[in-house]
PDB file of C-alpha atoms in Angstrom:
ATOM      1  CA  MET A   1     -24.667   3.667   4.011  1.00 64.00           C
ATOM      2  CA  THR A   2     -22.519   6.349   5.890  1.00 86.00           C
ATOM      3  CA  THR A   3     -19.015   6.468   4.880  1.00 94.00           C
ATOM      4  CA  LYS A   4     -16.286   4.009   6.492  1.00 97.00           C
ATOM      5  CA  LYS A   5     -12.971   5.541   8.485  1.00 98.00           C
ATOM      6  CA  MET A   6      -9.894   4.477   8.846  1.00 98.00           C
ATOM      7  CA  ALA A   7      -6.949   6.017  10.549  1.00 98.00           C
ATOM      8  CA  ILE A   8      -3.118   4.737  10.827  1.00 98.00           C
ATOM      9  CA  ILE A   9      -0.113   5.284  12.861  1.00 98.00           C
ATOM     10  CA  ALA A  10       3.156   5.094  10.111  1.00 98.00           C
ATOM     11  CA  THR A  11       5.854   5.393  13.606  1.00 98.00           C
ATOM     12  CA  LYS A  12       8.192   3.090  11.168  1.00 97.00           C
ATOM     13  CA  GLY A  13      10.688   4.014   8.828  1.00 97.00           C
ATOM     14  CA  THR A  14      12.275   0.779   7.335  1.00 97.00           C
ATOM     15  CA  LEU A  15      11.404  -0.049   3.470  1.00 96.00           C
ATOM     16  CA  ASP A  16       9.330  -3.778   5.387  1.00 96.00           C
ATOM     17  CA  MET A  17       7.732  -1.557   7.649  1.00 96.00           C
ATOM     18  CA  ALA A  18       7.311   0.695   5.443  1.00 97.00           C
ATOM     19  CA  TYR A  19       4.114  -1.170   2.919  1.00 98.00           C
ATOM     20  CA  PRO A  20       1.624  -2.291   5.856  1.00 98.00           C
ATOM     21  CA  PRO A  21       0.354   1.475   5.595  1.00 98.00           C
ATOM     22  CA  PHE A  22       0.183   2.183   2.780  1.00 98.00           C
ATOM     23  CA  ILE A  23      -0.850  -1.363   1.160  1.00 98.00           C
ATOM     24  CA  LEU A  24      -3.870  -1.554   3.798  1.00 98.00           C
ATOM     25  CA  ALA A  25      -4.609   2.695   3.020  1.00 98.00           C
ATOM     26  CA  SER A  26      -4.455   2.139  -0.781  1.00 98.00           C
ATOM     27  CA  THR A  27      -6.600  -1.181  -0.348  1.00 98.00           C
ATOM     28  CA  ALA A  28      -8.927   0.671   2.417  1.00 98.00           C
ATOM     29  CA  ALA A  29      -9.462   3.670  -0.294  1.00 97.00           C
ATOM     30  CA  ALA A  30     -10.054   1.682  -2.923  1.00 97.00           C
ATOM     31  CA  LEU A  31     -13.483   0.341  -0.965  1.00 97.00           C
ATOM     32  CA  GLY A  32     -14.695   3.217  -0.087  1.00 96.00           C
ATOM     33  CA  TYR A  33     -13.008   4.518   3.153  1.00 98.00           C
ATOM     34  CA  GLU A  34     -11.860   7.617   3.811  1.00 98.00           C
ATOM     35  CA  VAL A  35      -8.185   7.363   5.259  1.00 98.00           C
ATOM     36  CA  GLU A  36      -6.100   9.210   7.045  1.00 98.00           C
ATOM     37  CA  ILE A  37      -2.205   8.242   7.751  1.00 98.00           C
ATOM     38  CA  PHE A  38      -0.567   9.989  10.615  1.00 98.00           C
ATOM     39  CA  PHE A  39       3.433  10.327  10.086  1.00 98.00           C
ATOM     40  CA  THR A  40       5.252   9.851  13.256  1.00 97.00           C
ATOM     41  CA  PHE A  41       9.272   9.717  14.577  1.00 98.00           C
ATOM     42  CA  TYR A  42      10.214   7.279  11.961  1.00 97.00           C
ATOM     43  CA  GLY A  43       7.585   6.901   9.982  1.00 98.00           C
ATOM     44  CA  LEU A  44       8.084  10.467   8.440  1.00 97.00           C
ATOM     45  CA  GLN A  45      11.211   8.952   6.490  1.00 97.00           C
ATOM     46  CA  LEU A  46       7.962   7.942   4.098  1.00 98.00           C
ATOM     47  CA  LEU A  47       7.043  10.997   3.078  1.00 98.00           C
ATOM     48  CA  ARG A  48      11.007  12.401   1.397  1.00 97.00           C
ATOM     49  CA  LYS A  49      10.204  12.432  -2.135  1.00 97.00           C
ATOM     50  CA  ASP A  50      13.311  10.585  -2.674  1.00 97.00           C
ATOM     51  CA  LEU A  51      12.704   7.150  -1.076  1.00 96.00           C
ATOM     52  CA  SER A  52      15.922   5.113  -1.873  1.00 94.00           C
ATOM     53  CA  ASP A  53      17.142   6.282   1.727  1.00 94.00           C
ATOM     54  CA  VAL A  54      14.353   3.273   3.591  1.00 96.00           C
ATOM     55  CA  MET A  55      16.167   0.417   3.581  1.00 96.00           C
ATOM     56  CA  ILE A  56      16.228  -2.994   5.504  1.00 95.00           C
ATOM     57  CA  SER A  57      18.196  -4.371   7.447  1.00 91.00           C
ATOM     58  CA  PRO A  58      18.838  -8.268   8.301  1.00 89.00           C
ATOM     59  CA  LEU A  59      20.559  -6.647  11.818  1.00 90.00           C
ATOM     60  CA  ALA A  60      18.250  -7.654  14.204  1.00 85.00           C
ATOM     61  CA  ASN A  61      15.460  -9.179  12.325  1.00 88.00           C
ATOM     62  CA  PRO A  62      16.074 -12.737  12.549  1.00 88.00           C
ATOM     63  CA  ALA A  63      12.902 -13.337  10.810  1.00 90.00           C
ATOM     64  CA  MET A  64      14.248 -11.746   7.691  1.00 89.00           C
ATOM     65  CA  PRO A  65      14.342 -15.050   5.345  1.00 88.00           C
ATOM     66  CA  MET A  66      18.193 -15.209   3.622  1.00 86.00           C
ATOM     67  CA  PRO A  67      19.239 -16.751   1.453  1.00 84.00           C
ATOM     68  CA  VAL A  68      21.892 -18.201   3.146  1.00 87.00           C
ATOM     69  CA  PRO A  69      22.135 -18.755   7.239  1.00 87.00           C
ATOM     70  CA  MET A  70      24.323 -15.382   8.033  1.00 87.00           C
ATOM     71  CA  PRO A  71      25.537 -14.991  10.939  1.00 90.00           C
ATOM     72  CA  VAL A  72      24.868 -11.493  13.387  1.00 91.00           C
ATOM     73  CA  MET A  73      28.697 -10.910  13.336  1.00 91.00           C
ATOM     74  CA  VAL A  74      28.446 -10.726   9.489  1.00 90.00           C
ATOM     75  CA  GLN A  75      25.592  -9.052   8.947  1.00 90.00           C
ATOM     76  CA  MET A  76      27.058  -6.464  11.025  1.00 91.00           C
ATOM     77  CA  LEU A  77      29.296  -5.288   7.574  1.00 93.00           C
ATOM     78  CA  PRO A  78      29.635  -2.436   6.003  1.00 93.00           C
ATOM     79  CA  GLY A  79      27.491  -3.048   2.703  1.00 93.00           C
ATOM     80  CA  MET A  80      25.082  -5.517   4.447  1.00 92.00           C
ATOM     81  CA  GLU A  81      22.189  -3.557   4.571  1.00 93.00           C
ATOM     82  CA  SER A  82      22.531  -1.912   1.077  1.00 95.00           C
ATOM     83  CA  MET A  83      22.746  -5.483  -0.102  1.00 93.00           C
ATOM     84  CA  ALA A  84      19.675  -6.730   1.987  1.00 93.00           C
ATOM     85  CA  THR A  85      18.025  -3.870   0.406  1.00 95.00           C
ATOM     86  CA  MET A  86      19.093  -4.503  -3.246  1.00 95.00           C
ATOM     87  CA  MET A  87      17.852  -7.855  -3.135  1.00 94.00           C
ATOM     88  CA  MET A  88      14.714  -7.330  -0.875  1.00 95.00           C
ATOM     89  CA  LYS A  89      14.010  -4.661  -3.549  1.00 96.00           C
ATOM     90  CA  GLN A  90      15.094  -7.244  -6.434  1.00 96.00           C
ATOM     91  CA  LYS A  91      12.172  -9.589  -5.169  1.00 95.00           C
ATOM     92  CA  LEU A  92       9.194  -7.741  -4.658  1.00 96.00           C
ATOM     93  CA  LYS A  93       9.335  -6.769  -8.046  1.00 96.00           C
ATOM     94  CA  LYS A  94      10.363 -10.106  -9.236  1.00 96.00           C
ATOM     95  CA  HIS A  95       6.296 -10.889  -7.547  1.00 95.00           C
ATOM     96  CA  GLY A  96       4.674  -7.646  -9.212  1.00 96.00           C
ATOM     97  CA  VAL A  97       4.366  -6.451  -5.934  1.00 97.00           C
ATOM     98  CA  ALA A  98       3.986  -2.202  -6.365  1.00 97.00           C
ATOM     99  CA  SER A  99       7.048  -0.157  -5.152  1.00 97.00           C
ATOM    100  CA  LEU A 100       6.978   2.050  -1.996  1.00 97.00           C
ATOM    101  CA  GLU A 101       6.602   5.197  -4.565  1.00 97.00           C
ATOM    102  CA  GLU A 102       4.144   3.539  -6.287  1.00 97.00           C
ATOM    103  CA  LEU A 103       1.640   2.376  -3.654  1.00 97.00           C
ATOM    104  CA  ARG A 104       1.962   5.965  -1.953  1.00 98.00           C
ATOM    105  CA  ASP A 105       1.128   7.469  -5.501  1.00 97.00           C
ATOM    106  CA  LEU A 106      -1.977   5.344  -5.650  1.00 97.00           C
ATOM    107  CA  CYS A 107      -2.629   7.018  -1.874  1.00 97.00           C
ATOM    108  CA  LEU A 108      -2.631  10.058  -2.540  1.00 97.00           C
ATOM    109  CA  GLU A 109      -4.360   9.286  -6.007  1.00 96.00           C
ATOM    110  CA  ALA A 110      -7.270   8.015  -3.766  1.00 96.00           C
ATOM    111  CA  ASP A 111      -7.145  11.086  -1.430  1.00 97.00           C
ATOM    112  CA  VAL A 112      -5.683   8.890   1.213  1.00 98.00           C
ATOM    113  CA  LYS A 113      -4.747  12.530   3.960  1.00 98.00           C
ATOM    114  CA  PHE A 114      -1.259  12.627   4.780  1.00 98.00           C
ATOM    115  CA  ILE A 115      -0.632  14.118   7.700  1.00 97.00           C
ATOM    116  CA  ALA A 116       3.343  15.169   9.246  1.00 97.00           C
ATOM    117  CA  CYS A 117       3.472  14.845  13.102  1.00 97.00           C
ATOM    118  CA  GLN A 118       5.272  18.614  13.530  1.00 97.00           C
ATOM    119  CA  MET A 119       7.156  17.785  16.840  1.00 96.00           C
ATOM    120  CA  THR A 120       8.916  15.081  15.027  1.00 96.00           C
ATOM    121  CA  VAL A 121       9.431  17.542  12.507  1.00 96.00           C
ATOM    122  CA  ASP A 122      11.009  19.745  14.979  1.00 96.00           C
ATOM    123  CA  LEU A 123      12.908  16.916  16.267  1.00 97.00           C
ATOM    124  CA  PHE A 124      15.179  15.836  14.092  1.00 97.00           C
ATOM    125  CA  GLU A 125      15.134  19.305  12.383  1.00 96.00           C
ATOM    126  CA  PHE A 126      14.061  18.305   8.656  1.00 96.00           C
ATOM    127  CA  ASP A 127      13.679  20.200   6.494  1.00 96.00           C
ATOM    128  CA  LYS A 128       9.615  20.023   4.738  1.00 96.00           C
ATOM    129  CA  SER A 129      11.148  21.055   1.258  1.00 96.00           C
ATOM    130  CA  GLU A 130      12.289  17.222   1.087  1.00 96.00           C
ATOM    131  CA  PHE A 131       8.913  16.054   2.448  1.00 97.00           C
ATOM    132  CA  ILE A 132       5.881  15.433  -0.585  1.00 97.00           C
ATOM    133  CA  GLU A 133       3.655  18.358  -0.975  1.00 96.00           C
ATOM    134  CA  ASN A 134       0.824  16.702  -0.176  1.00 94.00           C
ATOM    135  CA  VAL A 135       1.611  16.474   3.419  1.00 97.00           C
ATOM    136  CA  GLU A 136      -0.277  18.428   6.503  1.00 97.00           C
ATOM    137  CA  TYR A 137       1.568  19.043   9.795  1.00 97.00           C
ATOM    138  CA  GLY A 138       0.023  18.958  12.724  1.00 96.00           C
ATOM    139  CA  GLY A 139      -0.254  16.795  16.813  1.00 95.00           C
ATOM    140  CA  ALA A 140      -2.110  14.089  18.644  1.00 94.00           C
ATOM    141  CA  THR A 141      -5.026  16.554  18.333  1.00 94.00           C
ATOM    142  CA  SER A 142      -5.356  16.574  15.103  1.00 92.00           C
ATOM    143  CA  PHE A 143      -5.259  12.983  14.913  1.00 93.00           C
ATOM    144  CA  PHE A 144      -7.921  12.258  17.856  1.00 94.00           C
ATOM    145  CA  GLY A 145      -9.982  14.391  15.513  1.00 92.00           C
ATOM    146  CA  PHE A 146     -10.102  11.941  13.015  1.00 95.00           C
ATOM    147  CA  ALA A 147      -9.389   8.771  14.816  1.00 96.00           C
ATOM    148  CA  GLY A 148     -12.135   9.209  17.345  1.00 95.00           C
ATOM    149  CA  GLU A 149     -14.617   8.490  14.298  1.00 96.00           C
ATOM    150  CA  THR A 150     -12.893   5.869  12.552  1.00 97.00           C
ATOM    151  CA  ASP A 151     -14.258   2.129  12.364  1.00 98.00           C
ATOM    152  CA  ILE A 152     -10.711   0.995  12.242  1.00 98.00           C
ATOM    153  CA  CYS A 153      -7.362   1.960  13.927  1.00 98.00           C
ATOM    154  CA  LEU A 154      -3.940   0.593  13.396  1.00 98.00           C
ATOM    155  CA  PHE A 155      -0.385   1.783  15.015  1.00 98.00           C
ATOM    156  CA  VAL A 156       2.287   0.253  12.766  1.00 97.00           C
TER     157      VAL A 156
ATOM    158  CA  MET B   1     -19.694 -13.805 -20.829  1.00 88.00           C
ATOM    159  CA  ASN B   2     -19.777 -10.938 -22.319  1.00 94.00           C
ATOM    160  CA  PHE B   3     -18.144  -8.094 -20.472  1.00 97.00           C
ATOM    161  CA  ASP B   4     -17.987  -4.292 -22.012  1.00 98.00           C
ATOM    162  CA  LYS B   5     -14.117  -3.821 -20.889  1.00 97.00           C
ATOM    163  CA  GLU B   6     -10.897  -5.672 -19.935  1.00 97.00           C
ATOM    164  CA  LEU B   7      -8.252  -5.347 -17.325  1.00 98.00           C
ATOM    165  CA  ASP B   8      -5.027  -6.935 -17.025  1.00 98.00           C
ATOM    166  CA  ALA B   9      -2.960  -7.396 -14.441  1.00 97.00           C
ATOM    167  CA  ARG B  10      -1.626 -10.403 -14.443  1.00 97.00           C
ATOM    168  CA  GLY B  11       2.125 -10.596 -12.907  1.00 96.00           C
ATOM    169  CA  LEU B  12       0.976  -7.533 -10.263  1.00 97.00           C
ATOM    170  CA  ASN B  13       0.842  -9.101  -6.528  1.00 96.00           C
ATOM    171  CA  CYS B  14      -1.376  -7.762  -3.587  1.00 94.00           C
ATOM    172  CA  PRO B  15      -2.874  -4.836  -3.392  1.00 96.00           C
ATOM    173  CA  LEU B  16      -2.608  -4.100  -7.110  1.00 97.00           C
ATOM    174  CA  PRO B  17      -4.913  -6.277  -8.900  1.00 97.00           C
ATOM    175  CA  ILE B  18      -7.617  -5.175  -6.441  1.00 97.00           C
ATOM    176  CA  ILE B  19      -6.842  -0.957  -6.772  1.00 97.00           C
ATOM    177  CA  LYS B  20      -6.859  -0.914 -10.676  1.00 97.00           C
ATOM    178  CA  THR B  21     -10.099  -3.352 -11.006  1.00 97.00           C
ATOM    179  CA  LYS B  22     -11.764  -0.264  -8.471  1.00 97.00           C
ATOM    180  CA  LYS B  23      -9.780   2.335 -10.967  1.00 96.00           C
ATOM    181  CA  ALA B  24     -11.500   0.517 -13.943  1.00 97.00           C
ATOM    182  CA  LEU B  25     -14.770   0.415 -13.081  1.00 97.00           C
ATOM    183  CA  VAL B  26     -15.021   4.498 -12.761  1.00 96.00           C
ATOM    184  CA  ASP B  27     -14.992   5.248 -15.761  1.00 94.00           C
ATOM    185  CA  MET B  28     -18.107   2.626 -16.297  1.00 97.00           C
ATOM    186  CA  THR B  29     -21.368   2.579 -15.685  1.00 97.00           C
ATOM    187  CA  SER B  30     -24.159   0.569 -14.154  1.00 97.00           C
ATOM    188  CA  ASP B  31     -24.607  -3.036 -15.095  1.00 97.00           C
ATOM    189  CA  GLN B  32     -21.308  -3.236 -17.290  1.00 98.00           C
ATOM    190  CA  VAL B  33     -18.892  -5.550 -16.602  1.00 98.00           C
ATOM    191  CA  LEU B  34     -15.406  -5.393 -15.912  1.00 98.00           C
ATOM    192  CA  ARG B  35     -13.099  -8.548 -17.150  1.00 98.00           C
ATOM    193  CA  VAL B  36     -10.735  -8.828 -14.477  1.00 98.00           C
ATOM    194  CA  LEU B  37      -7.119 -10.787 -15.843  1.00 97.00           C
ATOM    195  CA  SER B  38      -4.713 -12.230 -12.671  1.00 97.00           C
ATOM    196  CA  THR B  39      -1.977 -14.984 -11.821  1.00 97.00           C
ATOM    197  CA  ASP B  40      -2.198 -14.306  -7.811  1.00 95.00           C
ATOM    198  CA  CYS B  41      -3.917 -16.750  -6.483  1.00 94.00           C
ATOM    199  CA  GLY B  42      -4.436 -14.149  -3.446  1.00 94.00           C
ATOM    200  CA  SER B  43      -7.050 -12.130  -5.629  1.00 95.00           C
ATOM    201  CA  VAL B  44     -10.018 -15.551  -5.962  1.00 95.00           C
ATOM    202  CA  LYS B  45     -10.659 -14.357  -2.540  1.00 96.00           C
ATOM    203  CA  ASP B  46      -9.710 -10.757  -2.447  1.00 96.00           C
ATOM    204  CA  MET B  47     -12.003 -10.481  -5.698  1.00 97.00           C
ATOM    205  CA  ALA B  48     -14.923 -11.525  -4.020  1.00 97.00           C
ATOM    206  CA  ALA B  49     -14.515  -9.698  -1.005  1.00 97.00           C
ATOM    207  CA  PHE B  50     -13.764  -6.742  -2.546  1.00 97.00           C
ATOM    208  CA  ALA B  51     -17.583  -6.781  -4.639  1.00 97.00           C
ATOM    209  CA  GLU B  52     -19.297  -7.954  -0.727  1.00 96.00           C
ATOM    210  CA  GLN B  53     -17.443  -4.937  -0.076  1.00 96.00           C
ATOM    211  CA  THR B  54     -18.460  -2.120  -2.330  1.00 96.00           C
ATOM    212  CA  GLY B  55     -21.880  -3.577  -3.681  1.00 96.00           C
ATOM    213  CA  ASN B  56     -20.410  -4.507  -6.925  1.00 97.00           C
ATOM    214  CA  THR B  57     -21.245  -7.941  -8.400  1.00 97.00           C
ATOM    215  CA  LEU B  58     -19.272 -10.854  -8.669  1.00 97.00           C
ATOM    216  CA  MET B  59     -20.765 -12.072 -12.300  1.00 97.00           C
ATOM    217  CA  GLY B  60     -18.169 -15.637 -12.674  1.00 96.00           C
ATOM    218  CA  GLN B  61     -14.935 -16.269 -12.067  1.00 96.00           C
ATOM    219  CA  GLU B  62     -12.513 -19.050 -14.362  1.00 96.00           C
ATOM    220  CA  GLU B  63      -9.281 -20.738 -13.164  1.00 95.00           C
ATOM    221  CA  ALA B  64      -7.064 -22.193 -15.962  1.00 91.00           C
ATOM    222  CA  ASN B  65      -3.088 -22.609 -16.420  1.00 91.00           C
ATOM    223  CA  GLY B  66      -2.841 -20.646 -12.657  1.00 90.00           C
ATOM    224  CA  GLU B  67      -4.320 -17.290 -14.607  1.00 96.00           C
ATOM    225  CA  TYR B  68      -7.791 -16.583 -12.979  1.00 97.00           C
ATOM    226  CA  VAL B  69     -10.426 -14.533 -14.922  1.00 98.00           C
ATOM    227  CA  PHE B  70     -12.789 -12.493 -13.314  1.00 98.00           C
ATOM    228  CA  TYR B  71     -15.819 -11.027 -14.404  1.00 98.00           C
ATOM    229  CA  MET B  72     -17.435  -7.845 -12.093  1.00 98.00           C
ATOM    230  CA  LYS B  73     -20.677  -6.204 -12.871  1.00 98.00           C
ATOM    231  CA  LYS B  74     -20.739  -2.444 -11.472  1.00 98.00           C
ATOM    232  CA  LYS B  75     -23.692  -1.713  -9.181  1.00 95.00           C
TER     233      LYS B  75
END
């Protein structure tokens, strides 16, 4: 049996959108898939050593369940983003959902390959020393080198 | 049912029970049985799907008071 492959493009850097790539990648790896994640644009924030700045905003996120109905005028007040992030993290913990750090470590442990978009690094003038070490830097062409042979290819 | 190793995945949610099952199986030999405890009701479908996709055998499962027990035989 040939090894199945999956490629994911991770483009978002918010707490809610950080979960799908790491959950799918770690699960696929557990099922025996060879997995590669290409991090581009805001997705690069998920490669930082310190993930505490990965947040969730109720603003422009109308489907987010809130304990009480919250008008947009309130959602835009200072501190609302931190509060929503804190509440979301508490909720994740309460329901036994792994932290982003834990899922990312599980991915690395299972040999999921992380590719960071070099163009985005240049564009936002990111400091590579702030990223974890198990990252390779490349462009769209290197993504296709792997993605062209995958069974599953997702854009998140 | 007899088993060779036990994994307590209670309190953990998707995808942790599956990933920990996979990790526990790594250290086992062929035909050994892993007993997995879980409180994640999604793991009922996921454990069967894991077995089907990895070639391991889900030999049986039980449920009592919101807790699930799975017996996974390593291929």
